[in-house]
PDB file of C-alpha atoms in Angstrom:
ATOM      1  CA  MET A   1      44.501 -14.556   1.274  1.00 52.00           C
ATOM      2  CA  ARG A   2      41.994 -17.210   0.958  1.00 49.00           C
ATOM      3  CA  LEU A   3      39.475 -17.837  -1.716  1.00 46.00           C
ATOM      4  CA  PHE A   4      37.029 -19.358  -0.276  1.00 46.00           C
ATOM      5  CA  ARG A   5      35.486 -19.030   2.933  1.00 48.00           C
ATOM      6  CA  PRO A   6      36.719 -21.096   5.346  1.00 46.00           C
ATOM      7  CA  VAL A   7      34.247 -24.125   6.199  1.00 47.00           C
ATOM      8  CA  GLY A   8      33.892 -25.086   9.813  1.00 48.00           C
ATOM      9  CA  ALA A   9      36.320 -22.758  11.263  1.00 48.00           C
ATOM     10  CA  PRO A  10      35.784 -21.968  15.137  1.00 48.00           C
ATOM     11  CA  GLU A  11      33.332 -19.061  15.441  1.00 47.00           C
ATOM     12  CA  GLU A  12      35.504 -18.107  18.720  1.00 48.00           C
ATOM     13  CA  ASN A  13      38.612 -17.317  16.266  1.00 87.00           C
ATOM     14  CA  ASP A  14      36.700 -14.857  14.795  1.00 91.00           C
ATOM     15  CA  ALA A  15      34.972 -13.467  17.622  1.00 90.00           C
ATOM     16  CA  ALA A  16      38.780 -13.377  19.057  1.00 92.00           C
ATOM     17  CA  LEU A  17      39.913 -11.327  16.345  1.00 93.00           C
ATOM     18  CA  LEU A  18      37.384  -8.628  16.419  1.00 93.00           C
ATOM     19  CA  ARG A  19      37.920  -8.094  20.020  1.00 92.00           C
ATOM     20  CA  ALA A  20      41.692  -7.826  19.677  1.00 94.00           C
ATOM     21  CA  VAL A  21      40.942  -5.117  16.391  1.00 94.00           C
ATOM     22  CA  ALA A  22      38.663  -3.438  18.673  1.00 94.00           C
ATOM     23  CA  ALA A  23      41.635  -2.836  20.781  1.00 94.00           C
ATOM     24  CA  GLY A  24      43.701  -1.672  17.976  1.00 94.00           C
ATOM     25  CA  ASP A  25      45.353  -4.687  16.886  1.00 94.00           C
ATOM     26  CA  PRO A  26      46.502  -4.170  13.459  1.00 94.00           C
ATOM     27  CA  ALA A  27      48.013  -7.993  13.215  1.00 94.00           C
ATOM     28  CA  ALA A  28      44.505  -9.011  14.537  1.00 94.00           C
ATOM     29  CA  LEU A  29      42.847  -6.967  11.311  1.00 94.00           C
ATOM     30  CA  ALA A  30      45.418  -8.923   8.890  1.00 94.00           C
ATOM     31  CA  ARG A  31      44.590 -12.483  10.194  1.00 94.00           C
ATOM     32  CA  LEU A  32      41.023 -11.471   9.842  1.00 94.00           C
ATOM     33  CA  TYR A  33      41.529  -9.953   6.278  1.00 95.00           C
ATOM     34  CA  ASP A  34      43.445 -13.534   5.257  1.00 94.00           C
ATOM     35  CA  ARG A  35      40.463 -15.238   6.452  1.00 93.00           C
ATOM     36  CA  HIS A  36      37.763 -13.199   4.954  1.00 94.00           C
ATOM     37  CA  ALA A  37      39.069 -11.225   1.958  1.00 94.00           C
ATOM     38  CA  GLY A  38      38.963 -13.801  -0.703  1.00 93.00           C
ATOM     39  CA  TRP A  39      35.114 -14.777  -0.608  1.00 92.00           C
ATOM     40  CA  LEU A  40      33.930 -11.252   0.037  1.00 93.00           C
ATOM     41  CA  GLN A  41      35.983 -10.435  -3.471  1.00 93.00           C
ATOM     42  CA  VAL A  42      34.054 -13.089  -4.486  1.00 90.00           C
ATOM     43  CA  ARG A  43      30.606 -12.356  -3.842  1.00 89.00           C
ATOM     44  CA  LEU A  44      31.243  -8.398  -4.614  1.00 91.00           C
ATOM     45  CA  SER A  45      32.576  -9.299  -7.934  1.00 90.00           C
ATOM     46  CA  ARG A  46      29.146 -11.727  -8.836  1.00 84.00           C
ATOM     47  CA  ARG A  47      27.096  -7.824  -7.797  1.00 86.00           C
ATOM     48  CA  CYS A  48      29.817  -5.328  -9.543  1.00 86.00           C
ATOM     49  CA  ALA A  49      31.874  -5.645 -12.991  1.00 84.00           C
ATOM     50  CA  ASP A  50      34.650  -3.080 -12.353  1.00 89.00           C
ATOM     51  CA  PRO A  51      37.501  -4.483 -10.641  1.00 92.00           C
ATOM     52  CA  GLU A  52      38.800  -1.201  -9.741  1.00 92.00           C
ATOM     53  CA  THR A  53      35.404  -0.979  -7.488  1.00 92.00           C
ATOM     54  CA  VAL A  54      35.583  -4.253  -5.916  1.00 93.00           C
ATOM     55  CA  GLY A  55      38.836  -3.242  -4.494  1.00 94.00           C
ATOM     56  CA  GLU A  56      37.933   0.000  -3.363  1.00 94.00           C
ATOM     57  CA  VAL A  57      34.912  -1.547  -1.892  1.00 95.00           C
ATOM     58  CA  LEU A  58      37.012  -4.225  -0.466  1.00 95.00           C
ATOM     59  CA  GLN A  59      39.301  -1.996   1.221  1.00 95.00           C
ATOM     60  CA  ASP A  60      36.472   0.597   2.756  1.00 95.00           C
ATOM     61  CA  THR A  61      34.983  -2.677   4.258  1.00 95.00           C
ATOM     62  CA  PHE A  62      37.929  -3.698   6.454  1.00 96.00           C
ATOM     63  CA  VAL A  63      38.391   0.165   7.245  1.00 95.00           C
ATOM     64  CA  THR A  64      35.147  -0.020   8.809  1.00 95.00           C
ATOM     65  CA  VAL A  65      35.383  -3.187  10.698  1.00 95.00           C
ATOM     66  CA  TRP A  66      38.896  -1.385  11.989  1.00 95.00           C
ATOM     67  CA  ARG A  67      36.956   1.265  13.067  1.00 93.00           C
ATOM     68  CA  SER A  68      33.999  -0.652  14.325  1.00 91.00           C
ATOM     69  CA  ALA A  69      34.763  -3.663  15.241  1.00 92.00           C
ATOM     70  CA  GLY A  70      33.761  -3.179  18.850  1.00 90.00           C
ATOM     71  CA  ALA A  71      30.199  -2.900  17.354  1.00 90.00           C
ATOM     72  CA  HIS A  72      29.955  -6.885  16.660  1.00 89.00           C
ATOM     73  CA  ARG A  73      27.888  -8.223  19.426  1.00 82.00           C
ATOM     74  CA  GLY A  74      28.361 -11.913  18.556  1.00 77.00           C
ATOM     75  CA  GLY A  75      26.801 -14.077  16.035  1.00 76.00           C
ATOM     76  CA  GLU A  76      28.296 -15.080  12.728  1.00 82.00           C
ATOM     77  CA  ALA A  77      31.449 -13.153  12.078  1.00 87.00           C
ATOM     78  CA  GLY A  78      30.632 -13.662   7.943  1.00 88.00           C
ATOM     79  CA  GLY A  79      27.345 -12.217   8.003  1.00 87.00           C
ATOM     80  CA  TRP A  80      28.308  -9.304   9.688  1.00 90.00           C
ATOM     81  CA  LEU A  81      31.407  -8.772   7.317  1.00 93.00           C
ATOM     82  CA  TRP A  82      29.259  -9.287   4.296  1.00 91.00           C
ATOM     83  CA  THR A  83      26.558  -6.693   5.717  1.00 89.00           C
ATOM     84  CA  ILE A  84      29.347  -4.173   5.844  1.00 93.00           C
ATOM     85  CA  ALA A  85      30.795  -5.248   2.419  1.00 93.00           C
ATOM     86  CA  ALA A  86      26.992  -5.364   0.779  1.00 91.00           C
ATOM     87  CA  ARG A  87      26.207  -1.650   2.143  1.00 90.00           C
ATOM     88  CA  ARG A  88      29.460  -0.018   1.134  1.00 92.00           C
ATOM     89  CA  LEU A  89      28.990  -1.411  -2.363  1.00 91.00           C
ATOM     90  CA  VAL A  90      25.903   0.498  -2.324  1.00 90.00           C
ATOM     91  CA  ASP A  91      27.263   3.672  -1.013  1.00 88.00           C
ATOM     92  CA  ALA A  92      30.183   3.298  -3.909  1.00 88.00           C
ATOM     93  CA  SER A  93      27.186   2.571  -6.113  1.00 85.00           C
ATOM     94  CA  ARG A  94      25.456   5.783  -5.287  1.00 80.00           C
ATOM     95  CA  ALA A  95      28.502   7.612  -5.481  1.00 78.00           C
ATOM     96  CA  ARG A  96      29.382   6.368  -9.353  1.00 69.00           C
ATOM     97  CA  ALA A  97      26.270   6.562 -10.307  1.00 63.00           C
ATOM     98  CA  ARG A  98      26.101   9.909 -12.155  1.00 51.00           C
ATOM     99  CA  ALA A  99      29.426   9.091 -13.635  1.00 52.00           C
ATOM    100  CA  GLU A 100      28.089   5.706 -14.845  1.00 53.00           C
ATOM    101  CA  ARG A 101      31.075   3.993 -13.757  1.00 43.00           C
ATOM    102  CA  TYR A 102      28.926   1.105 -12.384  1.00 45.00           C
ATOM    103  CA  THR A 103      27.671  -1.700 -14.038  1.00 50.00           C
ATOM    104  CA  PRO A 104      26.207  -4.780 -12.625  1.00 54.00           C
ATOM    105  CA  ALA A 105      27.427  -7.984 -13.598  1.00 52.00           C
ATOM    106  CA  PRO A 106      26.205 -10.018 -16.419  1.00 50.00           C
ATOM    107  CA  ALA A 107      23.993 -12.777 -15.176  1.00 49.00           C
ATOM    108  CA  PRO A 108      26.396 -15.972 -14.481  1.00 47.00           C
ATOM    109  CA  SER A 109      25.723 -19.305 -16.960  1.00 47.00           C
ATOM    110  CA  ALA A 110      26.219 -21.477 -13.944  1.00 51.00           C
ATOM    111  CA  PRO A 111      24.331 -20.692 -10.785  1.00 51.00           C
ATOM    112  CA  SER A 112      26.234 -18.601  -8.277  1.00 53.00           C
ATOM    113  CA  ALA A 113      26.531 -18.937  -4.512  1.00 52.00           C
ATOM    114  CA  GLU A 114      23.627 -16.916  -3.922  1.00 51.00           C
ATOM    115  CA  ASP A 115      21.733 -19.181  -6.320  1.00 53.00           C
ATOM    116  CA  HIS A 116      22.244 -21.996  -4.496  1.00 53.00           C
ATOM    117  CA  VAL A 117      21.265 -19.946  -0.897  1.00 49.00           C
ATOM    118  CA  LEU A 118      18.266 -18.955  -2.492  1.00 51.00           C
ATOM    119  CA  ASP A 119      17.390 -22.550  -3.584  1.00 50.00           C
ATOM    120  CA  ALA A 120      18.566 -24.016   0.427  1.00 50.00           C
ATOM    121  CA  LEU A 121      16.285 -21.159   1.914  1.00 50.00           C
ATOM    122  CA  GLU A 122      14.147 -24.169   2.025  1.00 43.00           C
ATOM    123  CA  TYR A 123      14.534 -27.188   0.786  1.00 48.00           C
ATOM    124  CA  GLY A 124      12.059 -29.348  -1.261  1.00 58.00           C
ATOM    125  CA  ASP A 125       8.691 -27.428  -2.358  1.00 63.00           C
ATOM    126  CA  MET A 126      10.515 -23.638  -1.707  1.00 63.00           C
ATOM    127  CA  GLY A 127      13.714 -24.672  -3.186  1.00 65.00           C
ATOM    128  CA  THR A 128      11.894 -26.098  -6.375  1.00 72.00           C
ATOM    129  CA  ALA A 129       9.188 -23.080  -6.872  1.00 72.00           C
ATOM    130  CA  LEU A 130      12.145 -20.316  -6.457  1.00 72.00           C
ATOM    131  CA  ARG A 131      13.921 -22.037  -9.249  1.00 76.00           C
ATOM    132  CA  GLN A 132      10.842 -21.413 -11.359  1.00 82.00           C
ATOM    133  CA  LEU A 133      11.148 -17.783 -10.880  1.00 83.00           C
ATOM    134  CA  GLY A 134      12.955 -15.366 -13.584  1.00 86.00           C
ATOM    135  CA  PRO A 135      16.781 -13.721 -13.249  1.00 85.00           C
ATOM    136  CA  GLU A 136      15.249 -10.343 -12.302  1.00 89.00           C
ATOM    137  CA  LEU A 137      12.705 -11.635  -9.438  1.00 88.00           C
ATOM    138  CA  ARG A 138      15.717 -13.549  -8.115  1.00 83.00           C
ATOM    139  CA  ASP A 139      18.030 -10.424  -8.379  1.00 85.00           C
ATOM    140  CA  VAL A 140      15.534  -8.675  -6.173  1.00 88.00           C
ATOM    141  CA  LEU A 141      15.071 -11.588  -3.660  1.00 80.00           C
ATOM    142  CA  ARG A 142      19.015 -12.195  -3.362  1.00 79.00           C
ATOM    143  CA  ALA A 143      19.378  -8.114  -2.535  1.00 83.00           C
ATOM    144  CA  THR A 144      16.661  -7.999  -0.243  1.00 83.00           C
ATOM    145  CA  VAL A 145      16.887 -11.410   1.678  1.00 77.00           C
ATOM    146  CA  VAL A 146      20.360 -12.507   0.972  1.00 72.00           C
ATOM    147  CA  ASP A 147      22.215  -9.379   1.271  1.00 79.00           C
ATOM    148  CA  GLY A 148      19.697  -7.927   3.809  1.00 80.00           C
ATOM    149  CA  LEU A 149      19.541  -4.488   1.793  1.00 84.00           C
ATOM    150  CA  THR A 150      16.716  -2.164   2.387  1.00 88.00           C
ATOM    151  CA  THR A 151      14.458  -1.264  -0.676  1.00 90.00           C
ATOM    152  CA  ARG A 152      16.415   1.789  -0.982  1.00 89.00           C
ATOM    153  CA  GLU A 153      19.881   0.310  -0.790  1.00 87.00           C
ATOM    154  CA  ALA A 154      18.613  -2.204  -3.499  1.00 86.00           C
ATOM    155  CA  ALA A 155      17.590   0.095  -6.012  1.00 87.00           C
ATOM    156  CA  VAL A 156      20.987   1.658  -5.930  1.00 85.00           C
ATOM    157  CA  LEU A 157      22.877  -1.884  -6.359  1.00 83.00           C
ATOM    158  CA  LEU A 158      20.400  -2.977  -8.996  1.00 85.00           C
ATOM    159  CA  GLY A 159      20.296   0.028 -10.785  1.00 85.00           C
ATOM    160  CA  ILE A 160      16.673   0.723 -10.697  1.00 89.00           C
ATOM    161  CA  PRO A 161      13.768   2.521  -8.807  1.00 92.00           C
ATOM    162  CA  GLU A 162      12.745   2.021  -5.454  1.00 92.00           C
ATOM    163  CA  GLY A 163       9.246   1.297  -6.815  1.00 94.00           C
ATOM    164  CA  THR A 164      10.591  -1.256  -9.462  1.00 94.00           C
ATOM    165  CA  VAL A 165      12.013  -3.400  -6.354  1.00 93.00           C
ATOM    166  CA  LYS A 166       8.804  -3.259  -4.618  1.00 94.00           C
ATOM    167  CA  SER A 167       6.629  -4.443  -7.429  1.00 95.00           C
ATOM    168  CA  ARG A 168       9.407  -6.955  -8.340  1.00 92.00           C
ATOM    169  CA  ALA A 169       9.024  -7.913  -4.568  1.00 91.00           C
ATOM    170  CA  ARG A 170       5.208  -8.167  -4.847  1.00 92.00           C
ATOM    171  CA  ARG A 171       5.662 -10.186  -8.128  1.00 92.00           C
ATOM    172  CA  ALA A 172       7.936 -12.573  -6.703  1.00 87.00           C
ATOM    173  CA  ARG A 173       5.989 -13.059  -3.650  1.00 84.00           C
ATOM    174  CA  ARG A 174       2.925 -13.911  -5.882  1.00 88.00           C
ATOM    175  CA  GLU A 175       4.560 -15.938  -8.025  1.00 87.00           C
ATOM    176  CA  LEU A 176       6.543 -18.112  -5.484  1.00 80.00           C
ATOM    177  CA  ARG A 177       3.111 -18.547  -4.128  1.00 83.00           C
ATOM    178  CA  ALA A 178       1.729 -19.880  -7.595  1.00 86.00           C
ATOM    179  CA  ALA A 179       4.571 -21.836  -7.761  1.00 81.00           C
ATOM    180  CA  LEU A 180       4.305 -23.600  -4.322  1.00 77.00           C
ATOM    181  CA  ALA A 181       0.653 -24.436  -5.119  1.00 81.00           C
ATOM    182  CA  ARG A 182       1.630 -25.871  -8.690  1.00 81.00           C
ATOM    183  CA  VAL A 183       4.555 -27.828  -7.001  1.00 73.00           C
ATOM    184  CA  ALA A 184       2.109 -28.922  -4.037  1.00 73.00           C
ATOM    185  CA  GLY A 185      -0.905 -29.877  -5.841  1.00 69.00           C
ATOM    186  CA  ARG A 186       1.634 -32.186  -8.781  1.00 56.00           C
ATOM    187  CA  PRO A 187       0.509 -35.514  -8.203  1.00 47.00           C
ATOM    188  CA  GLY A 188       3.813 -37.960  -8.155  1.00 45.00           C
ATOM    189  CA  ASP A 189       4.100 -39.729 -11.448  1.00 42.00           C
ATOM    190  CA  PRO A 190       3.795 -43.434 -10.709  1.00 44.00           C
ATOM    191  CA  PRO A 191       6.458 -45.975 -11.640  1.00 41.00           C
ATOM    192  CA  PRO A 192       6.490 -47.483 -14.687  1.00 43.00           C
ATOM    193  CA  PRO A 193       4.712 -51.005 -14.167  1.00 44.00           C
ATOM    194  CA  ILE A 194       7.022 -53.883 -14.309  1.00 38.00           C
ATOM    195  CA  THR A 195       6.193 -56.952 -16.494  1.00 41.00           C
ATOM    196  CA  ALA A 196       7.710 -59.838 -17.339  1.00 40.00           C
ATOM    197  CA  PRO A 197       9.259 -60.893 -21.077  1.00 41.00           C
ATOM    198  CA  SER A 198       6.415 -62.759 -22.764  1.00 46.00           C
ATOM    199  CA  PRO A 199       6.974 -66.351 -23.287  1.00 46.00           C
ATOM    200  CA  ALA A 200       8.421 -67.681 -26.496  1.00 46.00           C
ATOM    201  CA  PRO A 201       5.357 -69.246 -28.215  1.00 48.00           C
ATOM    202  CA  PRO A 202       5.625 -73.304 -28.298  1.00 46.00           C
ATOM    203  CA  ARG A 203       7.197 -74.556 -31.478  1.00 46.00           C
ATOM    204  CA  PRO A 204       4.445 -77.386 -33.067  1.00 46.00           C
ATOM    205  CA  LEU A 205       5.571 -80.651 -32.513  1.00 46.00           C
ATOM    206  CA  GLY A 206       8.142 -82.125 -35.224  1.00 48.00           C
ATOM    207  CA  ASP A 207       9.923 -78.759 -36.138  1.00 49.00           C
ATOM    208  CA  PRO A 208      13.369 -78.651 -35.913  1.00 48.00           C
ATOM    209  CA  ALA A 209      15.458 -76.833 -32.898  1.00 46.00           C
TER     210      ALA A 209
END
């Protein structure tokens, strides 16, 4: 199982594997698992602190792939797989909510891959503005923008009411607009002036060197 998603892997390979899975080829599913399970597990672990739940969700994800590979209609296979995984995590969170077995993972001290995705949604001013948002607002953006979840699904995943998701989303948009205005209206700092060193004062005639 690869820990990270392969960079630059030909999309035709994933598409061919999915077609083979849809035709009932278990070996193709095994190869697809080997290629994608690692990075899916890493991303799931950033959203759920319970390794057992993460393992179950990962297994359920590929069970869903086995059953519905024929539903893939082209496009980037990794994104399709993550959509399935994110929704299986929502299902698991909902099932375990009353038993309180699901707890959100603590915010990492270093930027996660999703933080970099948020920062890279746009370069320049947008990335700068996004970094000014609080973590609770970034979490809502991560769930609704990066993961593509609905308000209800984001509420289950984050463990907050749907109304809170909506209010934080509105607040995030408002603060993002304000941050963009600050960034766009900030004048550039002029470079420090370059000055030549002052010449030493001339010595009076007759002074020793």
